[in-house]
PDB file of C-alpha atoms in Angstrom:
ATOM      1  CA  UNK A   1       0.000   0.000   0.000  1.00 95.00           C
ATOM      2  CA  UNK A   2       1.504   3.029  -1.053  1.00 97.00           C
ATOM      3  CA  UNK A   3       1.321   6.062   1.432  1.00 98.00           C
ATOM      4  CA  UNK A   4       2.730   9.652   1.990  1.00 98.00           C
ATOM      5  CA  UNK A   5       3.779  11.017   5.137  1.00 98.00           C
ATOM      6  CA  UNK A   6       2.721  15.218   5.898  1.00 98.00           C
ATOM      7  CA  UNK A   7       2.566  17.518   8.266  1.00 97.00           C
ATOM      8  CA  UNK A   8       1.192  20.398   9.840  1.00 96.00           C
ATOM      9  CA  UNK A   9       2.985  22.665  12.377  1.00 96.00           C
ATOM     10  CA  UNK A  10       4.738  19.360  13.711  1.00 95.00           C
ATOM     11  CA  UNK A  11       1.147  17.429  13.802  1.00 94.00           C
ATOM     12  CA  UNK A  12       2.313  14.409  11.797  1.00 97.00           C
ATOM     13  CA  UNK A  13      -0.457  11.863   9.970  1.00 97.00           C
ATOM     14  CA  UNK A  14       0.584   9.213   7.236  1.00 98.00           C
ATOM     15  CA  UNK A  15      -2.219   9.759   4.136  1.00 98.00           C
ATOM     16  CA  UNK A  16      -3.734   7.223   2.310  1.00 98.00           C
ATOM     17  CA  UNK A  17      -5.048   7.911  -1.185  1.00 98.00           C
ATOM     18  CA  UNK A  18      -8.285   5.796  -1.162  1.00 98.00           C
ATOM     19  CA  UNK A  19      -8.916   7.594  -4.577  1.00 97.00           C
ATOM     20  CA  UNK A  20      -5.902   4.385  -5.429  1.00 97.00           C
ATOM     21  CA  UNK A  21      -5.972   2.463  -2.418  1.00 96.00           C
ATOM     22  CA  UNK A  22      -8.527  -0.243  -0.507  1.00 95.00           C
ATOM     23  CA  UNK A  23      -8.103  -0.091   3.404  1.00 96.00           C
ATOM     24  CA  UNK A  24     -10.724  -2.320   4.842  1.00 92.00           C
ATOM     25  CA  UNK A  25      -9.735  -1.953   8.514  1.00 96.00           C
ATOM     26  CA  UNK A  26      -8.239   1.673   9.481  1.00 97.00           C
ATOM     27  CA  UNK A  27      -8.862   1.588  13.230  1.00 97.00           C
ATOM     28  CA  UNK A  28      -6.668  -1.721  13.200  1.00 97.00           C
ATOM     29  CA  UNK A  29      -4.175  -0.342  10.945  1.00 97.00           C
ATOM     30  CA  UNK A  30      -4.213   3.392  12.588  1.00 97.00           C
ATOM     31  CA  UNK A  31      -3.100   1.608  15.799  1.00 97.00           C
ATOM     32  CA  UNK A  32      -0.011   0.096  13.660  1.00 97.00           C
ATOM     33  CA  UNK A  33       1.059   2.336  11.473  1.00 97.00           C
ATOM     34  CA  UNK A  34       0.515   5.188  14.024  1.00 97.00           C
ATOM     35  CA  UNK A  35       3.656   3.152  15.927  1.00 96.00           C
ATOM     36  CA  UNK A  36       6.714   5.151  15.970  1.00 95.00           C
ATOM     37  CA  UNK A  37       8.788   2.018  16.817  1.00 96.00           C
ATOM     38  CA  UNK A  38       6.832  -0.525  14.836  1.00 94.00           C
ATOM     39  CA  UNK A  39       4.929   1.560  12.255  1.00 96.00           C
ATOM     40  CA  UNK A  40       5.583   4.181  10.289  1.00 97.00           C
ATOM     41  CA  UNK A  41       5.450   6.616  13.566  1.00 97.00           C
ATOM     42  CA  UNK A  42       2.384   9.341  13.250  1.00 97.00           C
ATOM     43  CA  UNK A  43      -0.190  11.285  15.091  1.00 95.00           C
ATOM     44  CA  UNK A  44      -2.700   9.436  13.448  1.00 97.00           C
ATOM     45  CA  UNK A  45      -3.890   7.862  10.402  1.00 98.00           C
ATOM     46  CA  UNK A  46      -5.641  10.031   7.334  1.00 98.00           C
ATOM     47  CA  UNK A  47      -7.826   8.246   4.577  1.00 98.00           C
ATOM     48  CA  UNK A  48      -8.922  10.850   1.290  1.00 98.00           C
ATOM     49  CA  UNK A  49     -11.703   8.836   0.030  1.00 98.00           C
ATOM     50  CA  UNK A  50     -14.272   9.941  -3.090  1.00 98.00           C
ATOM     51  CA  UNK A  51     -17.271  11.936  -2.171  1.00 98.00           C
ATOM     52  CA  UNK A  52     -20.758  12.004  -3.185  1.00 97.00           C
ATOM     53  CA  UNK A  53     -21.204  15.551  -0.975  1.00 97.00           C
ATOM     54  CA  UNK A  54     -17.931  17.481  -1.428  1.00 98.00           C
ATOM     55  CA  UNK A  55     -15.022  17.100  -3.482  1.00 98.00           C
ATOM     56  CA  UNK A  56     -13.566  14.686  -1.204  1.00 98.00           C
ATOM     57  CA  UNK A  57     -13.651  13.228   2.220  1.00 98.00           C
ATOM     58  CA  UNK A  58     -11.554  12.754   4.903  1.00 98.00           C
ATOM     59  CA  UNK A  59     -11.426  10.346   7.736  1.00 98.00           C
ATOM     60  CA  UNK A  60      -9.019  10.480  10.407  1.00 97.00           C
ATOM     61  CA  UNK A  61      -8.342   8.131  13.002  1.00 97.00           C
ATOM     62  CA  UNK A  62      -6.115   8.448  16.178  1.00 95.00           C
ATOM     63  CA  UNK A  63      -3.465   6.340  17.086  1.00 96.00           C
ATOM     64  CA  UNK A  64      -5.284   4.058  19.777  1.00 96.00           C
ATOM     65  CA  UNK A  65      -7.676   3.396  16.578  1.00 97.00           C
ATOM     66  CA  UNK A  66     -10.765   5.872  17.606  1.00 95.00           C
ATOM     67  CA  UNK A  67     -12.077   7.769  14.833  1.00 96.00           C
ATOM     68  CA  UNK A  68     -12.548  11.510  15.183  1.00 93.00           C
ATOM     69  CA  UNK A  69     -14.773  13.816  14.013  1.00 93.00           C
ATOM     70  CA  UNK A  70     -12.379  16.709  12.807  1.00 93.00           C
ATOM     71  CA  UNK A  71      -8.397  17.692  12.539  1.00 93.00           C
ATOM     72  CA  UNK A  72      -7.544  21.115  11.485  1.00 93.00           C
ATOM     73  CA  UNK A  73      -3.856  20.424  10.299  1.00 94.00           C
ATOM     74  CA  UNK A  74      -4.851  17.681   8.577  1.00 96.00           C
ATOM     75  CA  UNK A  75      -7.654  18.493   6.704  1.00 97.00           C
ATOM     76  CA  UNK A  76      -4.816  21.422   5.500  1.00 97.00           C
ATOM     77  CA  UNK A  77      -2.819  18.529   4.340  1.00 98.00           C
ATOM     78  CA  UNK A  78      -5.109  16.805   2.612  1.00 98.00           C
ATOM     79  CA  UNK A  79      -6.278  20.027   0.738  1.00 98.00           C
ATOM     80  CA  UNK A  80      -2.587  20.322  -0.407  1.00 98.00           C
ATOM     81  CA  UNK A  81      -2.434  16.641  -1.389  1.00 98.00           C
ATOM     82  CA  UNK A  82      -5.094  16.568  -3.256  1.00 98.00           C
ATOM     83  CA  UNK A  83      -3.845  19.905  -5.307  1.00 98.00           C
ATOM     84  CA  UNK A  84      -0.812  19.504  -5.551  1.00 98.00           C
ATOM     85  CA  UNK A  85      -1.004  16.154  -7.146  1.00 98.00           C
ATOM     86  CA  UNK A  86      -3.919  17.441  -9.693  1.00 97.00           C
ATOM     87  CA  UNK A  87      -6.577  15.361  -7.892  1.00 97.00           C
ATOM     88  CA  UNK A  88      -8.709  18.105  -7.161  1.00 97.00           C
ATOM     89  CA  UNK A  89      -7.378  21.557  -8.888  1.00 92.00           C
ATOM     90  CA  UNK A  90      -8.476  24.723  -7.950  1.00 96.00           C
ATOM     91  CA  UNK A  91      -8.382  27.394  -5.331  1.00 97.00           C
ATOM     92  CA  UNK A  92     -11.663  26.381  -3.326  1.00 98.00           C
ATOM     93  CA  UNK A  93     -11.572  22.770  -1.952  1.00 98.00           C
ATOM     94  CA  UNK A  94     -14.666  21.071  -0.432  1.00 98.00           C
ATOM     95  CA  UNK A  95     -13.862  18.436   1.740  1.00 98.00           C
ATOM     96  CA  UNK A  96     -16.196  16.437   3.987  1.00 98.00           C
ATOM     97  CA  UNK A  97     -15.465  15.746   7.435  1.00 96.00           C
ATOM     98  CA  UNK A  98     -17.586  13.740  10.476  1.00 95.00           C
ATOM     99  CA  UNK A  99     -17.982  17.209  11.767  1.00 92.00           C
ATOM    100  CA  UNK A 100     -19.556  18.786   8.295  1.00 95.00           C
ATOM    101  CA  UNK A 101     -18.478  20.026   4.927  1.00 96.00           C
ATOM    102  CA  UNK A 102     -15.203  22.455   5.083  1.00 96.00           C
ATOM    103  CA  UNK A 103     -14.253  25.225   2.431  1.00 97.00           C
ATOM    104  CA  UNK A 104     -10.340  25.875   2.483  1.00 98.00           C
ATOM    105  CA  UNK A 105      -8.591  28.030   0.388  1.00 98.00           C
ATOM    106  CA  UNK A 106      -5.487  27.008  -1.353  1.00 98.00           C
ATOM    107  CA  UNK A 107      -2.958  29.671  -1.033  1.00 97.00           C
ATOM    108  CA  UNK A 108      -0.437  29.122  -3.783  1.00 97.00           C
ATOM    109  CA  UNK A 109       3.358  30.655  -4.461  1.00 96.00           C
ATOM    110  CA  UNK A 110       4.607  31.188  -8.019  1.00 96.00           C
ATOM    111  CA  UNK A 111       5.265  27.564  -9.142  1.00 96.00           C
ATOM    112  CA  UNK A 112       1.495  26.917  -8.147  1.00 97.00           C
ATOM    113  CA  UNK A 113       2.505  25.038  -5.002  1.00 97.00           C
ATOM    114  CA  UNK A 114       0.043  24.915  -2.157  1.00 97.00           C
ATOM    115  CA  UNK A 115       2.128  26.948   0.627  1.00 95.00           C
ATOM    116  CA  UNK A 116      -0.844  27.862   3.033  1.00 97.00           C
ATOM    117  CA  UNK A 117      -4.106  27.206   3.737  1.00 98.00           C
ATOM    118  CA  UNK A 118      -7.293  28.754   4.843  1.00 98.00           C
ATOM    119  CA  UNK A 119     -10.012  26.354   6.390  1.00 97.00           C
ATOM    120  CA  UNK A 120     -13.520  27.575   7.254  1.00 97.00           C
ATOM    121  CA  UNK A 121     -13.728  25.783  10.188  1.00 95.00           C
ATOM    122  CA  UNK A 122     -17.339  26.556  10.516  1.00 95.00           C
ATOM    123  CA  UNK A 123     -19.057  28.767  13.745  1.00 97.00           C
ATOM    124  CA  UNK A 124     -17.967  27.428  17.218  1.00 97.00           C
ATOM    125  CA  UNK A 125     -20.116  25.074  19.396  1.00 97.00           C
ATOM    126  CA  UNK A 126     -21.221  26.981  22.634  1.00 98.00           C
ATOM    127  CA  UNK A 127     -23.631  24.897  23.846  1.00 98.00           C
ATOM    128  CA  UNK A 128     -22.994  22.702  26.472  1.00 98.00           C
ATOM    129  CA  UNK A 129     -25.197  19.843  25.404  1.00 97.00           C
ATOM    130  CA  UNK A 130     -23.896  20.071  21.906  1.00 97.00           C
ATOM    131  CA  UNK A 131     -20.394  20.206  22.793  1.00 98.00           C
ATOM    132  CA  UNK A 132     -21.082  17.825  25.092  1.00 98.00           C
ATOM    133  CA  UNK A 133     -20.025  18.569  28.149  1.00 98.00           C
ATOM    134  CA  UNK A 134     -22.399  18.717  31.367  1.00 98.00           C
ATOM    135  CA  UNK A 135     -22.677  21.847  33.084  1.00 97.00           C
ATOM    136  CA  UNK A 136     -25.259  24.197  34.271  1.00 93.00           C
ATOM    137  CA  UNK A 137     -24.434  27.265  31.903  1.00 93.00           C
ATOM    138  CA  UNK A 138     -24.018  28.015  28.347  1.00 95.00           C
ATOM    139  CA  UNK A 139     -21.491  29.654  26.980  1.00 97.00           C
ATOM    140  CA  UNK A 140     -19.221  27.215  29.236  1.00 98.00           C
ATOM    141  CA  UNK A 141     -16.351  29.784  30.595  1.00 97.00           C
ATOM    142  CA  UNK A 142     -16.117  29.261  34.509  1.00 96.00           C
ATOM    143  CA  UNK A 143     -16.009  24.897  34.604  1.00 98.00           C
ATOM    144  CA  UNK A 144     -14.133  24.301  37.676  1.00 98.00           C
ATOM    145  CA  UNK A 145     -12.367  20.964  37.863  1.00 98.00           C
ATOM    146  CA  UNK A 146      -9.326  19.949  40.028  1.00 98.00           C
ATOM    147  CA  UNK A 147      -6.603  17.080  39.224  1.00 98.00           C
ATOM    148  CA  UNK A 148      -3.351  16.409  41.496  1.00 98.00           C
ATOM    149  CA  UNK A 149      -4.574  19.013  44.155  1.00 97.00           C
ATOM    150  CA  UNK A 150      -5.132  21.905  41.775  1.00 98.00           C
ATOM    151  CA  UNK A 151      -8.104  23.594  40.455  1.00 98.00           C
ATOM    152  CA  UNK A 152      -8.333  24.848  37.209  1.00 98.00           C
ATOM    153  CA  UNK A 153     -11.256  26.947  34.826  1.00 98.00           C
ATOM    154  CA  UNK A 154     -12.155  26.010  32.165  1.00 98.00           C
ATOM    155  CA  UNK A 155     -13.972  27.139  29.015  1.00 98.00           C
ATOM    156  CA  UNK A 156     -15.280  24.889  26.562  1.00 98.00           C
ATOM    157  CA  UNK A 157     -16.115  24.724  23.027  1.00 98.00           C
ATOM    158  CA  UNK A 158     -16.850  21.956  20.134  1.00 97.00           C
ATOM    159  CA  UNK A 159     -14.937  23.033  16.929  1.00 95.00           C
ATOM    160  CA  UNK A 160     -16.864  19.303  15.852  1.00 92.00           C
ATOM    161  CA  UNK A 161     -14.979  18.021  18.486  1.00 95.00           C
ATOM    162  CA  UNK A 162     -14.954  18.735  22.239  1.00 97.00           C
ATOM    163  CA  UNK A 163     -12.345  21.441  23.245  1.00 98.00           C
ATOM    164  CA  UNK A 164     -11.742  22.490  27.111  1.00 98.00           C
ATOM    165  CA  UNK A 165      -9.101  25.803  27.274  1.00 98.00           C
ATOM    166  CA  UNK A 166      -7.682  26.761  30.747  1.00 98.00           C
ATOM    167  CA  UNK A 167      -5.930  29.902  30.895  1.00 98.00           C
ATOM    168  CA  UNK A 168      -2.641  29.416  33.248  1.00 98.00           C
ATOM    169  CA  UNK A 169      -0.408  31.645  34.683  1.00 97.00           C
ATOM    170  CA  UNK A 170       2.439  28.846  34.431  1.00 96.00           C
ATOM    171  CA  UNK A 171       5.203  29.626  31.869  1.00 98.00           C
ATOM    172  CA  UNK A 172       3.211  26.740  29.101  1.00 98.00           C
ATOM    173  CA  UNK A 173       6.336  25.766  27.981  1.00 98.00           C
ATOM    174  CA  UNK A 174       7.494  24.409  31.197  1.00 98.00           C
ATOM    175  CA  UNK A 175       3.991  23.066  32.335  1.00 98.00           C
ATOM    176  CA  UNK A 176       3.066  19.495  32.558  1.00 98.00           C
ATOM    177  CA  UNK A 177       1.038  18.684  30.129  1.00 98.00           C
ATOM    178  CA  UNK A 178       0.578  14.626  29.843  1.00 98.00           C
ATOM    179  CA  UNK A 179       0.342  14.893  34.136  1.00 98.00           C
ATOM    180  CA  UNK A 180      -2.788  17.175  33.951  1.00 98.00           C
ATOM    181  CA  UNK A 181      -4.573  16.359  30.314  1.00 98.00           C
ATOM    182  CA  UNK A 182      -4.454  12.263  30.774  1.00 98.00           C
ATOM    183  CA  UNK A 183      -7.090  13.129  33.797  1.00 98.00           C
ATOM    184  CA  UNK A 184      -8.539  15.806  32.216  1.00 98.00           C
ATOM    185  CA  UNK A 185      -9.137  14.374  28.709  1.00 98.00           C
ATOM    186  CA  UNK A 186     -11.225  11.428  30.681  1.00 98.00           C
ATOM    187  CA  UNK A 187     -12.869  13.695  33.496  1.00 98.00           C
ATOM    188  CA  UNK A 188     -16.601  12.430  33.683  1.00 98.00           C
ATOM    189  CA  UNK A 189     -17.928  16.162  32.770  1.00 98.00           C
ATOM    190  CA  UNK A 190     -16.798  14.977  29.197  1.00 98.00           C
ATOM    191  CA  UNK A 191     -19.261  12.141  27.864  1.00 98.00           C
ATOM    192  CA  UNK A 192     -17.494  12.069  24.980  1.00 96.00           C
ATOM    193  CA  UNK A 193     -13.893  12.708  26.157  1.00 97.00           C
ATOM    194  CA  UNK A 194     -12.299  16.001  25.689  1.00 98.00           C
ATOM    195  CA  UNK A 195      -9.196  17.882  24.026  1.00 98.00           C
ATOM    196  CA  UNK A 196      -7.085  19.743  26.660  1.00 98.00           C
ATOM    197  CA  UNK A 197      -5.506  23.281  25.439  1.00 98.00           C
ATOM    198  CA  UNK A 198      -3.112  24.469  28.423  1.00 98.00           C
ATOM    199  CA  UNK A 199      -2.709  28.601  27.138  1.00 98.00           C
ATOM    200  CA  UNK A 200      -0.145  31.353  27.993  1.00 98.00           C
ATOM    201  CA  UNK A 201      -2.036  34.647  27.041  1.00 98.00           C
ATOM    202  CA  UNK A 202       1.132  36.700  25.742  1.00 98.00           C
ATOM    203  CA  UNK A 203      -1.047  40.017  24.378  1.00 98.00           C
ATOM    204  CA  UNK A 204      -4.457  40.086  23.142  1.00 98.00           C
ATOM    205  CA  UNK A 205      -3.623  39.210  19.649  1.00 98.00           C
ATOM    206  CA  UNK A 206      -0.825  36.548  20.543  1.00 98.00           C
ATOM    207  CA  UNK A 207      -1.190  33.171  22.412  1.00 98.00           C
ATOM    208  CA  UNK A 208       0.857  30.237  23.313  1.00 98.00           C
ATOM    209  CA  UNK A 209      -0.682  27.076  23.812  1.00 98.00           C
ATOM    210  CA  UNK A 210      -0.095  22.888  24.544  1.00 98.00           C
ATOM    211  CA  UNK A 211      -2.244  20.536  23.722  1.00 98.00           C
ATOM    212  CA  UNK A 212      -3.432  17.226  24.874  1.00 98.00           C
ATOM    213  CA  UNK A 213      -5.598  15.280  22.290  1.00 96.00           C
ATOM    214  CA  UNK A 214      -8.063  12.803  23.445  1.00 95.00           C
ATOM    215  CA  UNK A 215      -6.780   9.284  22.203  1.00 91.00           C
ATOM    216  CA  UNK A 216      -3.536  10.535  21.188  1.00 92.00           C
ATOM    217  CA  UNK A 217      -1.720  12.536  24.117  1.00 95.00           C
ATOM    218  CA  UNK A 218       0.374  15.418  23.492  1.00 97.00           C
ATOM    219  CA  UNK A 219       1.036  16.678  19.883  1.00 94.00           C
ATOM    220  CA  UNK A 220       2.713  19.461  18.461  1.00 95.00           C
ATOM    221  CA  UNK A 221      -0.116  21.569  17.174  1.00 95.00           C
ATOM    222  CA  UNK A 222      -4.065  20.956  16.730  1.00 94.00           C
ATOM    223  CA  UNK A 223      -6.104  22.763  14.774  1.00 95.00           C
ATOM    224  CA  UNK A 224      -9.346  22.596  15.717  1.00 94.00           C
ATOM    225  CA  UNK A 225      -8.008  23.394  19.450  1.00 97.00           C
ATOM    226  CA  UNK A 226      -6.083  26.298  18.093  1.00 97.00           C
ATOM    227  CA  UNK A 227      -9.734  27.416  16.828  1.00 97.00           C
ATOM    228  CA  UNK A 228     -10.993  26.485  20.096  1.00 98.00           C
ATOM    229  CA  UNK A 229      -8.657  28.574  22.106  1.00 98.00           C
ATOM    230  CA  UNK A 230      -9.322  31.298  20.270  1.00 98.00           C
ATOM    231  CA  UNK A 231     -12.810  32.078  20.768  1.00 98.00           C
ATOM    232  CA  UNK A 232     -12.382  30.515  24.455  1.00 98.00           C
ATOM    233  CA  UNK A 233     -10.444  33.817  24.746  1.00 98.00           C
ATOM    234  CA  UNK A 234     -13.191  35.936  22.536  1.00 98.00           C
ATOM    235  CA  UNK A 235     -15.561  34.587  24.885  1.00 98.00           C
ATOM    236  CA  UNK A 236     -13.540  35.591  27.976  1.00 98.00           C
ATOM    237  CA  UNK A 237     -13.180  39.108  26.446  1.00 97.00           C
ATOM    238  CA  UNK A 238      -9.112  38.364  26.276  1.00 98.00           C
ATOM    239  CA  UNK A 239      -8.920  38.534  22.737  1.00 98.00           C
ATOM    240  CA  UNK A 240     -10.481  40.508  19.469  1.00 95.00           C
ATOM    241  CA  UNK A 241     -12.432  38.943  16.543  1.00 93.00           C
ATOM    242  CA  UNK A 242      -9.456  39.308  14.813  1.00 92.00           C
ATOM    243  CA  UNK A 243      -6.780  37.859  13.695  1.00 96.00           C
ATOM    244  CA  UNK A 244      -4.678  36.064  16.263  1.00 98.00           C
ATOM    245  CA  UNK A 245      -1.593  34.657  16.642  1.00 98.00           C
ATOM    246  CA  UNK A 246      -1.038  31.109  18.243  1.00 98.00           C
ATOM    247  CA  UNK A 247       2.326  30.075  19.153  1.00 98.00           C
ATOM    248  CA  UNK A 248       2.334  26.176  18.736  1.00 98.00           C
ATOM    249  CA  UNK A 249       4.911  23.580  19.601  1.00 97.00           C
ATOM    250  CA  UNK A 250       5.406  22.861  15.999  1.00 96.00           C
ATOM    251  CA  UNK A 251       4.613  26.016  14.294  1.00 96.00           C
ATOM    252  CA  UNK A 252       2.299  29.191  14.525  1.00 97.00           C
ATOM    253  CA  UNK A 253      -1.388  29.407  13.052  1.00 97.00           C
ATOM    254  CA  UNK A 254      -3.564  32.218  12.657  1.00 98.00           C
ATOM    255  CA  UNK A 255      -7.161  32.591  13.478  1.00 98.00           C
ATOM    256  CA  UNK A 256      -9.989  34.986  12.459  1.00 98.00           C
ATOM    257  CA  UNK A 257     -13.283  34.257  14.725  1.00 98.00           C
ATOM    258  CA  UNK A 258     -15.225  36.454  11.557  1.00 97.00           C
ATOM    259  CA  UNK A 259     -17.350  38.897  13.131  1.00 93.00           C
ATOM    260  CA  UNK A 260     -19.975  38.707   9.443  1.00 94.00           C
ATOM    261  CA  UNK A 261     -20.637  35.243   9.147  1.00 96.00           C
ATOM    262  CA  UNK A 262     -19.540  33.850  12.240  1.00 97.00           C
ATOM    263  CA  UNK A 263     -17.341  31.593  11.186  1.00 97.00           C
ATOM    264  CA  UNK A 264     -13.551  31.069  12.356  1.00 97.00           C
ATOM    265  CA  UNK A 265     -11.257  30.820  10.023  1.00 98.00           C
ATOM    266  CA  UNK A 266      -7.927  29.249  10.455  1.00 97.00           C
ATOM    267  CA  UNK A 267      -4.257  30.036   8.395  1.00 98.00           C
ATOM    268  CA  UNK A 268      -1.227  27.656   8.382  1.00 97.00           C
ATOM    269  CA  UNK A 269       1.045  25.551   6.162  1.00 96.00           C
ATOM    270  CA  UNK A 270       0.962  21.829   5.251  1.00 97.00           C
ATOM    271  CA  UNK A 271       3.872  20.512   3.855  1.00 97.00           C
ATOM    272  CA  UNK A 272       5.117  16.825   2.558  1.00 98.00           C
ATOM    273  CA  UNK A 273       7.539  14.703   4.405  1.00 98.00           C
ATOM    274  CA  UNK A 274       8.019  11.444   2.331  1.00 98.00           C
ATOM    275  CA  UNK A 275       6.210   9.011   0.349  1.00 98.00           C
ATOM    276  CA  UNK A 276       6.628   5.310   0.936  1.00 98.00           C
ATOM    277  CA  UNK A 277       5.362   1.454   0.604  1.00 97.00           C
ATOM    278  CA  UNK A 278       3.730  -0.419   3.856  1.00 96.00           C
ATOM    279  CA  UNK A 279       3.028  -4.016   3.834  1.00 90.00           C
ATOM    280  CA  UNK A 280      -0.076  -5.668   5.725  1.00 74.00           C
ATOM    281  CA  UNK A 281      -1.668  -8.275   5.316  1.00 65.00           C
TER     282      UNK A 281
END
């Protein structure tokens, strides 16, 4: 089976052209090809399949084999792929998702190489029960929950998938992220589980966050919680509906929480790593 390997501000998937390819399992084979001592190593696995809705689809699945809804680096990637190699040609790619249709916008440099990407990632999910997490309020901003003798507040926010942003006071960069997520992540207010964003507010237009990702554990950036965070702090009157920066392990993104349509919009590269063969049987 022939894959490719890309990337997104450090948040690594391996691609599967099911445009060429069969994969009749993916949560068995996300859990071994996501192996980074007996796979190919990844953050995930990524399938572009044919669409009857959109001009493609995309189906992501985590490394312990769990399929989610939504990636926001990925779904970059897979707009470059599929440009880039003349599958789909032209500046406004539809691609569907678990979590909806998305429009990106293929930013291109003067050999008519995808170099960035815009995603309409679609208006953010304030409602607790749609989110889902259970609390009393809606917007969510003031979710108190505790872990290793520490309280933290939280606000939360569905992107398609769950998001929960605390806003610490801890230099990020030193903070510890897989000690406080891994309880978080599975903390019972979540029915569905929960991505963790851990954020350093540096000015009102420039964050810094960690993330931990439900099923996966740390990664270097995540787009739909870089979306999240983002109107977490719009919400919490931190930060304008404009754009912001968002300093990521792997990279930086910019997002636009549109003050017309509503809609946050999200800017960042995708680039290729390798290409390569994997057998299974």
């Amino acid at each position: 089976m022939k894959f490719t390997k890309m990337q997104g501000c450090g948040n690594d998937y391996v691609y599967i052209n099911c445009f060429d390819e069969t994969v009749s399992a993916p949560a068995e084979l996300a859990r071994k090809i996501s192996d980074r001592h007996f796979g190919i190593g990844s953050d995930g696995l990524v399938l572009i399949t044919p669409s009857q809705n959109a001009d493609c689809c995309m189906r992501m699945f985590n490394p312990d084999g769990s399929e989610s809804e939504m990636c926001g680096n990925a779904i970059r990637c897979v707009a470059k792929y599929v440009y880039d190699r003349n599958i789909i040609h032209k500046k406004q790619i539809a691609i569907e998702t678990l979590a909806g249709i998305k429009f990106i916008t293929v930013n291109t440099d003067e050999n008519d190489t995808a170099r960035t990407l815009t995603v309409d990632m679609g208006a953010p999910i304030t409602e607790a029960t749609e989110i889902p997490v259970i609390a009393n309020d809606s917007p969510v901003k003031d979710l108190s929950l505790s872990a290793h003798g520490r309280d933290f507040t939280f606000t939360c926010v569905s992107m398609g998938n769950p998001h929960a942003v605390t806003f610490i006071n801890d230099d990020v960069s030193l903070f510890d992220v897989e000690r406080f997520g891994s309880v978080f992540e599975k903390d019972n207010h979540f029915p569905h589980k929960a991505n963790i964003e851990f954020v350093n507010v540096l000015s009102p237009a420039h964050l810094k966050m960690r993330v931990w990702e439900r099923g996966t554990g740390e990664t270097l950036a995540c787009g739909t919680g870089t979306c999240a965070t983002v109107a977490a702090a719009c919400l919490n009157g931190i930060s304008p509906r404009e754009a912001v920066k968002v300093d990521l392990l792997g990279g930086q993104l910019i997002i636009e929480w549109n003050m017309e349509d509503g809609h946050i919009y999200m800017t960042g590269p995708a680039e290729f790593t390798f290409d390569g063969e994997y057998y299974y049987g």
